[in-house]
Coordinates of C-alpha atoms in Angstrom, one line a residue:
Chain A
M114 CA -5.6 9.8 -21.7
S115 CA -7.7 10.8 -24.6
S116 CA -6.6 9.3 -28.2
A117 CA -6.7 13.5 -28.9
Q118 CA -4.1 13.8 -26.6
A119 CA -1.7 11.1 -27.2
Q120 CA -1.7 12.3 -31.5
A121 CA -1.0 16.4 -29.6
V122 CA 2.9 15.6 -29.3
P123 CA 5.0 13.8 -31.6
I124 CA 7.5 12.3 -28.5
E125 CA 4.5 10.1 -28.3
A126 CA 5.6 7.9 -31.2
A127 CA 8.2 6.8 -28.5
P128 CA 6.9 3.3 -27.7
A129 CA 5.5 1.4 -24.2
R130 CA 8.6 -1.3 -23.2
V131 CA 6.6 -2.9 -21.1
P132 CA 3.8 -4.8 -22.2
P133 CA 0.6 -5.1 -19.5
T134 CA 1.5 -8.7 -18.9
A135 CA 4.4 -7.7 -17.6
L136 CA 2.0 -6.4 -14.2
P137 CA -0.3 -8.8 -12.2
P138 CA -3.3 -8.5 -13.5
S139 CA -5.0 -6.7 -11.4
L140 CA -2.4 -4.2 -10.3
A141 CA -2.1 -4.0 -14.3
A142 CA -6.0 -2.8 -14.0
V143 CA -5.4 0.2 -11.8
Y144 CA -2.7 0.8 -12.9
E145 CA -3.8 1.2 -16.9
A146 CA -6.8 2.9 -15.5
Y147 CA -5.7 4.9 -12.8
F148 CA -2.4 5.9 -13.6
D149 CA -3.2 9.8 -14.5
Y150 CA -5.4 10.1 -11.3
V151 CA -2.9 8.5 -8.6
W152 CA 0.2 11.6 -10.6
H153 CA -2.3 14.1 -9.9
A154 CA -3.0 13.0 -6.8
L155 CA 0.5 13.2 -6.2
R156 CA 1.0 16.0 -7.7
R157 CA -1.5 18.0 -5.3
L158 CA -0.7 16.7 -2.2
G159 CA 2.5 18.1 -2.7
V160 CA 4.8 15.7 -4.0
H161 CA 7.4 16.8 -6.5
E162 CA 8.4 17.0 -9.5
R163 CA 11.5 15.0 -9.7
D164 CA 10.1 12.8 -7.6
L165 CA 6.6 12.0 -8.7
E166 CA 8.0 8.8 -10.2
D167 CA 9.5 7.1 -7.3
V168 CA 6.2 8.0 -4.9
A169 CA 4.3 6.8 -7.5
H170 CA 5.9 3.9 -7.9
D171 CA 5.8 3.1 -3.7
V172 CA 1.7 4.2 -4.1
F173 CA 1.4 0.5 -6.6
L174 CA 3.7 -1.2 -4.7
A175 CA 1.4 0.0 -1.9
V176 CA -1.8 -1.0 -4.2
H177 CA -0.8 -3.6 -5.1
R178 CA 0.0 -5.1 -1.0
R179 CA -3.3 -4.0 0.0
Y180 CA -5.5 -5.1 -2.4
A181 CA -6.6 -7.6 -0.6
D182 CA -8.5 -5.3 2.0
F183 CA -9.8 -3.5 -0.4
D184 CA -13.9 -3.5 -0.4
A185 CA -15.7 -4.6 -3.6
T186 CA -18.8 -2.4 -2.9
R187 CA -16.1 1.2 -2.4
P188 CA -15.5 2.7 -4.9
V189 CA -11.8 2.8 -5.7
R190 CA -10.6 6.4 -6.4
P191 CA -10.8 7.3 -2.9
W192 CA -9.4 4.3 -1.5
L193 CA -6.3 4.9 -4.4
F194 CA -6.0 8.9 -3.0
G195 CA -6.0 7.3 0.7
I196 CA -2.9 5.2 -0.4
S197 CA -1.7 8.7 -2.5
M198 CA -1.8 10.7 1.2
R199 CA -0.1 8.5 2.9
V200 CA 2.6 7.7 0.7
A201 CA 3.0 11.4 0.0
S202 CA 2.6 12.0 4.1
D203 CA 5.8 10.1 4.3
Y204 CA 8.1 11.3 1.3
R205 CA 6.7 15.2 3.1
R206 CA 8.1 13.7 6.3
S207 CA 11.4 12.6 4.6
A208 CA 14.4 15.0 5.6
R209 CA 15.2 15.4 1.9
V210 CA 12.1 17.0 1.4
R211 CA 13.2 20.6 0.5
R212 CA 10.0 23.0 -0.2
E213 CA 10.5 24.6 -3.9
V214 CA 8.6 26.0 -6.7
L215 CA 6.9 22.8 -8.4
R216 CA 7.6 22.8 -11.9
A217 CA 6.5 20.7 -14.4
D218 CA 10.8 18.4 -15.4
F219 CA 8.4 15.7 -17.3
P220 CA 6.9 15.9 -20.9
E221 CA 2.9 16.6 -20.4
V222 CA 0.9 15.7 -23.2
H223 CA -0.6 19.5 -24.4
A224 CA -4.3 19.7 -24.9
A225 CA -5.1 19.4 -28.5
G226 CA -7.0 22.8 -30.1
R227 CA -5.1 25.2 -27.9
G228 CA -2.7 27.6 -29.0
P229 CA 0.6 28.3 -27.9
Q230 CA -0.4 31.8 -25.7
E231 CA -3.9 29.7 -23.8
Q232 CA -1.6 26.8 -22.9
V233 CA 1.1 29.6 -21.1
S234 CA -1.9 31.0 -19.5
A235 CA -3.5 27.3 -17.6
A236 CA 0.6 26.3 -17.3
E237 CA 1.0 29.5 -15.6
A238 CA -2.8 28.9 -13.1
R239 CA -1.8 25.8 -12.4
R240 CA 1.7 26.8 -11.2
L241 CA 0.2 29.4 -9.0
V242 CA -2.2 26.8 -7.2
L243 CA -0.1 24.0 -7.0
E244 CA 2.3 27.2 -4.7
A245 CA -1.1 29.0 -3.2
L246 CA -1.4 24.4 -2.3
E247 CA 1.3 24.6 -0.5
D248 CA 1.2 27.3 1.9
V249 CA -3.0 25.3 2.8
E250 CA -1.8 23.2 6.2
M251 CA -2.5 19.6 5.5
K252 CA -5.5 18.8 7.0
Y253 CA -7.3 21.2 5.0
R254 CA -5.3 20.8 1.8
V255 CA -6.1 16.8 1.4
V256 CA -10.6 17.4 1.7
F257 CA -9.5 20.6 -0.6
V258 CA -7.9 18.4 -3.3
M259 CA -10.3 16.5 -2.9
H260 CA -13.2 18.2 -3.6
E261 CA -12.3 20.9 -5.7
L262 CA -10.0 18.7 -7.7
H263 CA -10.5 15.3 -7.8
E264 CA -14.7 16.9 -7.3
H265 CA -15.2 14.0 -4.8
S266 CA -18.6 13.7 -2.6
M267 CA -17.7 14.5 1.3
P268 CA -19.3 11.0 2.1
E269 CA -16.5 9.7 0.3
I270 CA -13.7 11.9 1.2
A271 CA -15.4 11.3 4.8
S272 CA -14.2 7.4 4.2
V273 CA -10.2 8.7 3.7
V274 CA -10.4 10.6 5.8
D275 CA -12.2 9.3 8.7
A276 CA -13.7 12.4 10.1
P277 CA -17.1 13.4 10.5
L278 CA -18.4 14.9 7.6
N279 CA -19.3 18.4 9.5
T280 CA -16.0 18.3 9.7
L281 CA -15.6 18.2 6.7
Y282 CA -17.5 20.5 5.7
S283 CA -15.1 23.3 8.5
R284 CA -12.6 21.9 6.9
L285 CA -13.7 22.8 3.1
R286 CA -14.5 26.5 3.9
L287 CA -11.0 27.3 6.0
A288 CA -8.9 25.6 3.4
R289 CA -10.5 27.2 0.6
R290 CA -9.9 30.6 2.5
Q291 CA -6.4 30.1 3.1
F292 CA -5.9 29.1 0.0
A293 CA -7.7 32.2 -1.5
A294 CA -5.1 34.3 0.3
A295 CA -2.3 32.5 -0.7
F296 CA -3.1 32.9 -4.1
E297 CA -4.0 36.7 -4.0
R298 CA -0.6 37.3 -2.7
L299 CA 1.4 34.4 -5.6
R300 CA -0.8 36.3 -8.1
M301 CA 0.3 40.3 -6.3
R302 CA 3.7 39.2 -5.9
G303 CA 3.5 38.5 -10.3
A304 CA 2.1 41.6 -11.0
A305 CA 4.1 43.3 -8.7
Chain B
M130 CA -22.4 26.8 -1.4
T131 CA -20.0 25.7 -3.8
S132 CA -16.6 27.1 -5.4
R133 CA -18.0 29.6 -7.7
E134 CA -19.7 31.1 -4.9
T135 CA -16.8 31.4 -2.5
L136 CA -13.1 31.8 -4.4
G137 CA -14.3 34.0 -6.8
R138 CA -13.9 34.5 -11.2
V139 CA -10.4 33.7 -11.6
L140 CA -9.1 31.5 -9.1
H141 CA -11.9 28.7 -10.7
D142 CA -10.4 29.6 -14.1
A143 CA -7.6 28.8 -12.2
L144 CA -8.7 25.4 -10.3
A145 CA -10.1 24.6 -13.7
A146 CA -6.7 24.5 -15.6
E147 CA -5.8 23.1 -12.2
R148 CA -7.4 19.8 -12.8
S149 CA -7.7 19.7 -16.5
A150 CA -3.5 19.5 -15.6
P151 CA -2.2 17.6 -18.9
V152 CA -0.5 14.3 -18.0
P153 CA 2.5 12.9 -18.8
I154 CA 4.0 10.6 -21.9
A155 CA 2.8 7.8 -22.4
A156 CA 6.5 7.0 -21.8
V157 CA 6.6 8.2 -18.1
K158 CA 4.4 5.6 -17.5
A159 CA 5.0 3.0 -19.8
R160 CA 9.0 3.2 -17.3
L161 CA 7.1 3.6 -14.4
G162 CA 5.7 0.3 -15.6
E163 CA 8.4 -1.2 -16.5
R164 CA 9.6 -0.4 -12.8
L165 CA 6.5 -1.7 -11.0
A166 CA 7.2 -4.9 -12.7
I167 CA 10.3 -5.7 -11.4
T168 CA 10.0 -4.6 -8.5
I169 CA 7.2 -7.2 -8.3
G170 CA 8.8 -9.4 -10.0
G171 CA 11.5 -9.5 -6.8
L172 CA 8.5 -9.8 -4.2
A173 CA 7.2 -12.6 -6.8
S174 CA 3.6 -13.5 -7.3
P175 CA 0.2 -10.9 -6.1
P176 CA -1.1 -11.4 -2.9
A177 CA -4.6 -13.6 -3.0
A178 CA -7.3 -12.1 -3.5
P179 CA -10.1 -12.2 0.1
V180 CA -12.1 -14.9 -0.5
D181 CA -14.5 -16.6 2.5
E182 CA -12.9 -20.1 2.3
T183 CA -9.5 -19.7 3.1
V184 CA -9.5 -22.1 5.6
R185 CA -11.9 -24.9 3.5
P186 CA -9.8 -28.8 3.3
A187 CA -8.2 -30.1 0.3
G188 CA -9.8 -30.6 -3.0
T189 CA -13.3 -29.5 -1.4
A190 CA -13.3 -26.2 -3.0
S191 CA -15.4 -26.8 -6.8
S192 CA -15.3 -24.6 -9.6
E193 CA -18.8 -24.1 -8.3
A194 CA -18.2 -22.0 -6.0
A195 CA -15.1 -20.7 -8.1
S196 CA -17.9 -18.8 -10.9
D197 CA -19.3 -17.6 -7.7
A198 CA -17.1 -15.9 -5.2
V199 CA -16.2 -14.4 -9.1
S200 CA -20.0 -13.5 -10.3
Q201 CA -20.2 -11.5 -7.2
A202 CA -17.3 -9.7 -6.9
T203 CA -18.5 -8.7 -10.8
A204 CA -21.6 -7.6 -9.2
H205 CA -20.5 -5.7 -6.5
A206 CA -17.8 -4.3 -8.6
G207 CA -20.3 -2.4 -10.4
G208 CA -18.3 -3.9 -13.9
G209 CA -15.7 -2.8 -16.4
E210 CA -12.6 -2.3 -14.9
L211 CA -13.0 -2.5 -11.3
A212 CA -15.0 -5.8 -12.6
A213 CA -11.7 -7.4 -14.2
F214 CA -9.9 -5.8 -10.9
L215 CA -11.8 -8.1 -8.9
A216 CA -11.9 -11.2 -11.3
K217 CA -9.0 -11.8 -12.4
P218 CA -7.6 -12.8 -8.6
A219 CA -10.5 -14.2 -7.0
V220 CA -10.1 -17.1 -10.2
I221 CA -5.9 -16.9 -8.6
A222 CA -7.4 -17.3 -4.9
V223 CA -10.1 -19.7 -5.4
A224 CA -7.1 -21.8 -8.2
M225 CA -5.1 -21.9 -5.2
L226 CA -7.6 -23.3 -2.8
T227 CA -9.0 -25.7 -5.4
I228 CA -4.5 -27.4 -5.9
G229 CA -4.3 -27.1 -2.0
F230 CA -3.5 -23.7 -0.5
G231 CA -6.0 -24.6 1.4
A232 CA -4.3 -27.8 3.4
G233 CA -1.6 -25.1 4.5
L234 CA -3.6 -23.6 6.7
V235 CA -4.7 -26.4 8.4
A236 CA -3.6 -24.6 11.7
A237 CA -8.1 -24.3 12.1
P238 CA -8.0 -27.6 13.3
A239 CA -5.2 -27.0 15.9
L240 CA -7.1 -24.2 17.0
R241 CA -10.2 -25.5 17.0
G242 CA -8.6 -27.8 19.5
G243 CA -8.7 -30.7 16.7
A244 CA -5.5 -33.1 15.7
A245 CA -2.7 -31.5 14.2
T246 CA -1.8 -33.5 10.4
D247 CA 1.1 -35.0 9.2
G248 CA 2.2 -35.8 13.1
G249 CA 2.2 -32.5 14.0
T250 CA 3.9 -30.4 10.7
T251 CA 1.5 -29.1 7.9
A252 CA 3.1 -27.2 4.5
Y253 CA 1.8 -24.0 2.3
K254 CA 2.8 -26.2 -1.0
P255 CA 0.2 -26.6 -3.0
S256 CA 0.4 -29.7 -4.9
P257 CA 3.2 -30.7 -6.9
A258 CA 1.1 -32.3 -9.8
A259 CA -1.3 -28.5 -9.6
G260 CA 1.9 -26.7 -11.3
V261 CA 1.3 -23.6 -10.2
M262 CA 3.4 -21.0 -9.2
L263 CA 2.3 -19.9 -5.6
P264 CA 4.4 -16.2 -4.4
A265 CA 8.2 -17.7 -3.4
A266 CA 7.2 -16.1 0.1
L267 CA 4.6 -18.7 0.5
E268 CA 6.5 -21.8 -1.0
S269 CA 7.9 -23.4 1.8
P270 CA 8.0 -23.1 4.9
V271 CA 6.5 -25.8 7.4
V272 CA 4.3 -24.5 9.7
D273 CA 3.8 -27.0 13.7
A274 CA 0.6 -27.3 13.8
A275 CA 1.1 -27.3 17.6
V276 CA 3.1 -24.5 17.4
V277 CA 0.6 -22.6 16.1
H278 CA -1.8 -23.5 18.5
D279 CA -0.4 -22.4 21.9
G280 CA 2.5 -20.2 20.5
V281 CA 5.4 -22.5 22.7
G282 CA 7.4 -23.1 20.3
A283 CA 8.0 -19.3 19.8
A284 CA 8.6 -18.9 22.9
P285 CA 12.0 -16.8 22.7
Q286 CA 15.2 -19.4 23.1
Q287 CA 18.0 -19.3 25.4
D288 CA 21.1 -20.5 23.9
E289 CA 23.8 -21.4 27.0
S290 CA 25.4 -19.0 26.7
G291 CA 22.8 -17.1 28.1
R292 CA 21.9 -15.3 25.2
R293 CA 18.6 -14.2 23.9
G294 CA 16.5 -15.7 20.6
S295 CA 13.7 -14.1 18.7
P296 CA 10.8 -15.0 20.9
S297 CA 10.0 -17.5 17.5
G298 CA 12.5 -18.5 17.5
S299 CA 13.4 -21.9 16.1
H300 CA 14.9 -24.8 17.4
E301 CA 17.1 -25.3 14.6
P302 CA 21.3 -24.9 15.5
R303 CA 21.7 -20.9 14.8
P304 CA 25.0 -20.3 12.2
T305 CA 28.6 -20.0 13.8
R306 CA 30.5 -16.9 12.2
R307 CA 33.4 -18.5 11.0
K308 CA 36.8 -17.4 11.9
N309 CA 38.3 -17.7 8.1
K310 CA 36.7 -16.7 6.2
T311 CA 37.1 -17.8 2.5
P312 CA 36.1 -16.4 -1.0
V313 CA 32.1 -15.5 -1.3
S314 CA 30.8 -16.0 -4.3
T315 CA 28.7 -13.1 -4.2
T316 CA 29.0 -9.3 -5.1
S317 CA 28.6 -7.5 -2.2
A318 CA 26.2 -5.6 -4.6
D319 CA 24.9 -9.6 -5.1
S320 CA 24.0 -9.8 -0.8
R321 CA 22.4 -6.5 -0.5
R322 CA 19.8 -7.1 -3.4
T323 CA 18.9 -11.2 -1.7
T324 CA 18.8 -8.7 2.0
D325 CA 16.4 -6.4 0.6
W326 CA 14.4 -8.9 -1.7
D327 CA 14.4 -11.5 2.3
L328 CA 13.4 -8.3 3.4
A329 CA 11.1 -7.8 0.6
A330 CA 9.3 -11.9 1.6
E331 CA 9.2 -11.0 5.2
Q332 CA 6.9 -7.6 3.9
A333 CA 4.6 -10.0 2.0
I334 CA 4.2 -12.5 4.2
I335 CA 3.2 -9.2 7.8
E336 CA 1.2 -8.3 5.2
F337 CA -1.0 -11.0 4.6
A338 CA -1.1 -12.3 8.2
R339 CA -2.5 -8.2 8.8
A340 CA -4.8 -8.7 5.8
A341 CA -6.3 -11.7 7.6
L342 CA -6.5 -10.1 10.6
H343 CA -8.3 -6.7 9.2
R344 CA -11.2 -9.3 8.6
R345 CA -10.3 -11.2 11.8
D346 CA -9.0 -13.6 10.0
M347 CA -7.4 -15.0 12.7
V348 CA -6.8 -18.9 11.0
T349 CA -5.6 -17.5 8.1
A350 CA -3.4 -15.2 9.7
I351 CA -2.1 -17.3 12.1
A352 CA -0.5 -19.3 9.8
H353 CA 0.6 -17.1 7.6
L354 CA 2.6 -15.5 11.7
G355 CA 3.3 -19.2 11.5
N356 CA 5.4 -18.9 8.3
H357 CA 6.9 -15.9 8.1
A358 CA 7.8 -17.1 12.1
S359 CA 9.6 -20.8 10.2
Q360 CA 11.0 -18.5 6.9
F361 CA 12.9 -16.4 9.0
P362 CA 13.5 -17.3 12.2
N363 CA 15.8 -13.6 12.8
G364 CA 13.9 -12.0 10.9
R365 CA 13.7 -8.1 10.2
L366 CA 10.2 -8.0 11.5
G367 CA 9.9 -9.8 14.6
E368 CA 8.7 -7.5 16.7
E369 CA 6.1 -7.2 14.3
R370 CA 4.7 -9.9 13.4
D371 CA 5.2 -11.1 18.3
A372 CA 2.6 -8.9 18.0
L373 CA 0.5 -9.3 15.5
W374 CA 0.1 -13.3 16.7
I375 CA -0.6 -11.4 19.8
Q376 CA -3.3 -9.4 18.1
A377 CA -4.9 -12.4 16.5
L378 CA -4.6 -15.1 19.7
A379 CA -7.2 -12.1 22.2
A380 CA -9.6 -11.6 18.8
S381 CA -9.9 -15.3 18.6
G382 CA -10.1 -15.9 22.1
D383 CA -7.2 -17.8 23.4
R384 CA -6.1 -14.7 26.0
D385 CA -4.5 -17.0 27.6
T386 CA -1.8 -18.0 25.2
A387 CA -1.7 -14.6 24.3
A388 CA -1.4 -13.3 27.2
D389 CA 2.1 -16.4 27.6
R390 CA 3.6 -14.9 24.7
L391 CA 2.9 -10.9 26.0
A392 CA 4.6 -11.6 28.5
R393 CA 8.2 -13.9 26.3
V394 CA 7.4 -10.6 23.7
R395 CA 8.0 -8.0 25.9
D396 CA 10.9 -10.0 28.3
A397 CA 13.1 -9.7 24.6
Y398 CA 11.5 -6.5 23.1
P399 CA 11.6 -4.2 26.6
H400 CA 11.5 -1.0 24.5
S401 CA 9.3 -2.8 21.2
L402 CA 7.2 0.1 20.3
F403 CA 4.5 -2.3 19.1
L404 CA 3.7 -4.0 22.5
P405 CA 1.5 -1.3 23.8
V406 CA -0.6 -2.4 20.4
A407 CA -0.4 -5.5 21.7
E408 CA -0.8 -5.4 25.2
R409 CA -3.9 -3.5 24.4
A410 CA -5.7 -6.2 22.1
I411 CA -5.0 -8.6 25.6
E412 CA -6.9 -5.9 27.7
E413 CA -10.2 -5.3 25.6
P414 CA -13.3 -6.7 26.0
R415 CA -14.0 -9.8 23.5

């Protein structure tokens, strides 16, 4: 979160109750640097807004437990995405998860310099993207989310998904097709 | 092929909007941080970062080695936050080694056929003078080197009534159920919390063992498993522990002991989901 974004919202003034030192140093560093990344990865992997906090909690707990396994030569973000993917998968398997329209229940920090209309349009576009993602098969969705939204390279995705590059390109192509069809369907439904 | 070519402008704009999706306010982040701190507080301190010199005898870890480990980690990490991410646990880990954490892992001589220390028992406990906190799960266990070596001590025990205990059960007498219940001082919420923390502690030790197994450090893995067996002889993760133990034994070349242990585990848990993994570990070529 940039400081400009943070200043844009008055509610931001609420003080953080947890000093960074309350967490183990390694976890605090990861948490501070990659909280936003994990949060968005979980949203895009189908975690409902109301459960995001609980699922993110599980992700960082897994990070805390597994960082002894972390290979220092590898980038952190794909490793975090892999953990998020597994935790989100467990979450989706749980019986309490129903398919619902995803919407932002959490108060968000709005980007500075954007007018209200622009913000509403952007929010609507994001809602459509998340809904359309729901129609993409999970094995394709993972590749799509990593490549299109988190802008990971294919070799990085391969390190998480454990599949050959050709397979991943094929999955990306199919994911785009499924996503585009779902997106168009949702737009038409909204326009009607 | 880029997304622009295949997805069209509207789609592209929508994806761009999602890419720059706003983040939750800092209060949410702080609240989650607080929850994490509370949860991890229940799990005690974080596990040590991977360090190659895990089985070093007590007191031989030098400060030069500590700075080497840290600088290597920093060099690999490419600096910045990742360096901080790695360097701090490395310092903690090497400090642990320096104060004698390595001494706790004296299963090494046992596995190499060496003599047991201190009359066959050895502890993970750091020197009291060191004054450094270890994870609670690692503080008190006593690992019998002989048990770690041959696994006999962790065999399923049958008591006189014919009931079978955990395959890695201890020789301690079983707690008997009291018929006349006396008032207990803890509430049900307290006892539930204790149980949850026990499970968390079990999970932490098993995770340490699994991590060691994955990095092919069988001595450390078996030491952690022995630690679990001594602390939680009837623990809820006993099946998982025994499966990991078999894998570690097989990977360290002690296939006979592994097969022996597998037979006992199969006897104790005939329907265990972990059996296929354990069986495969023994069957796999070296």
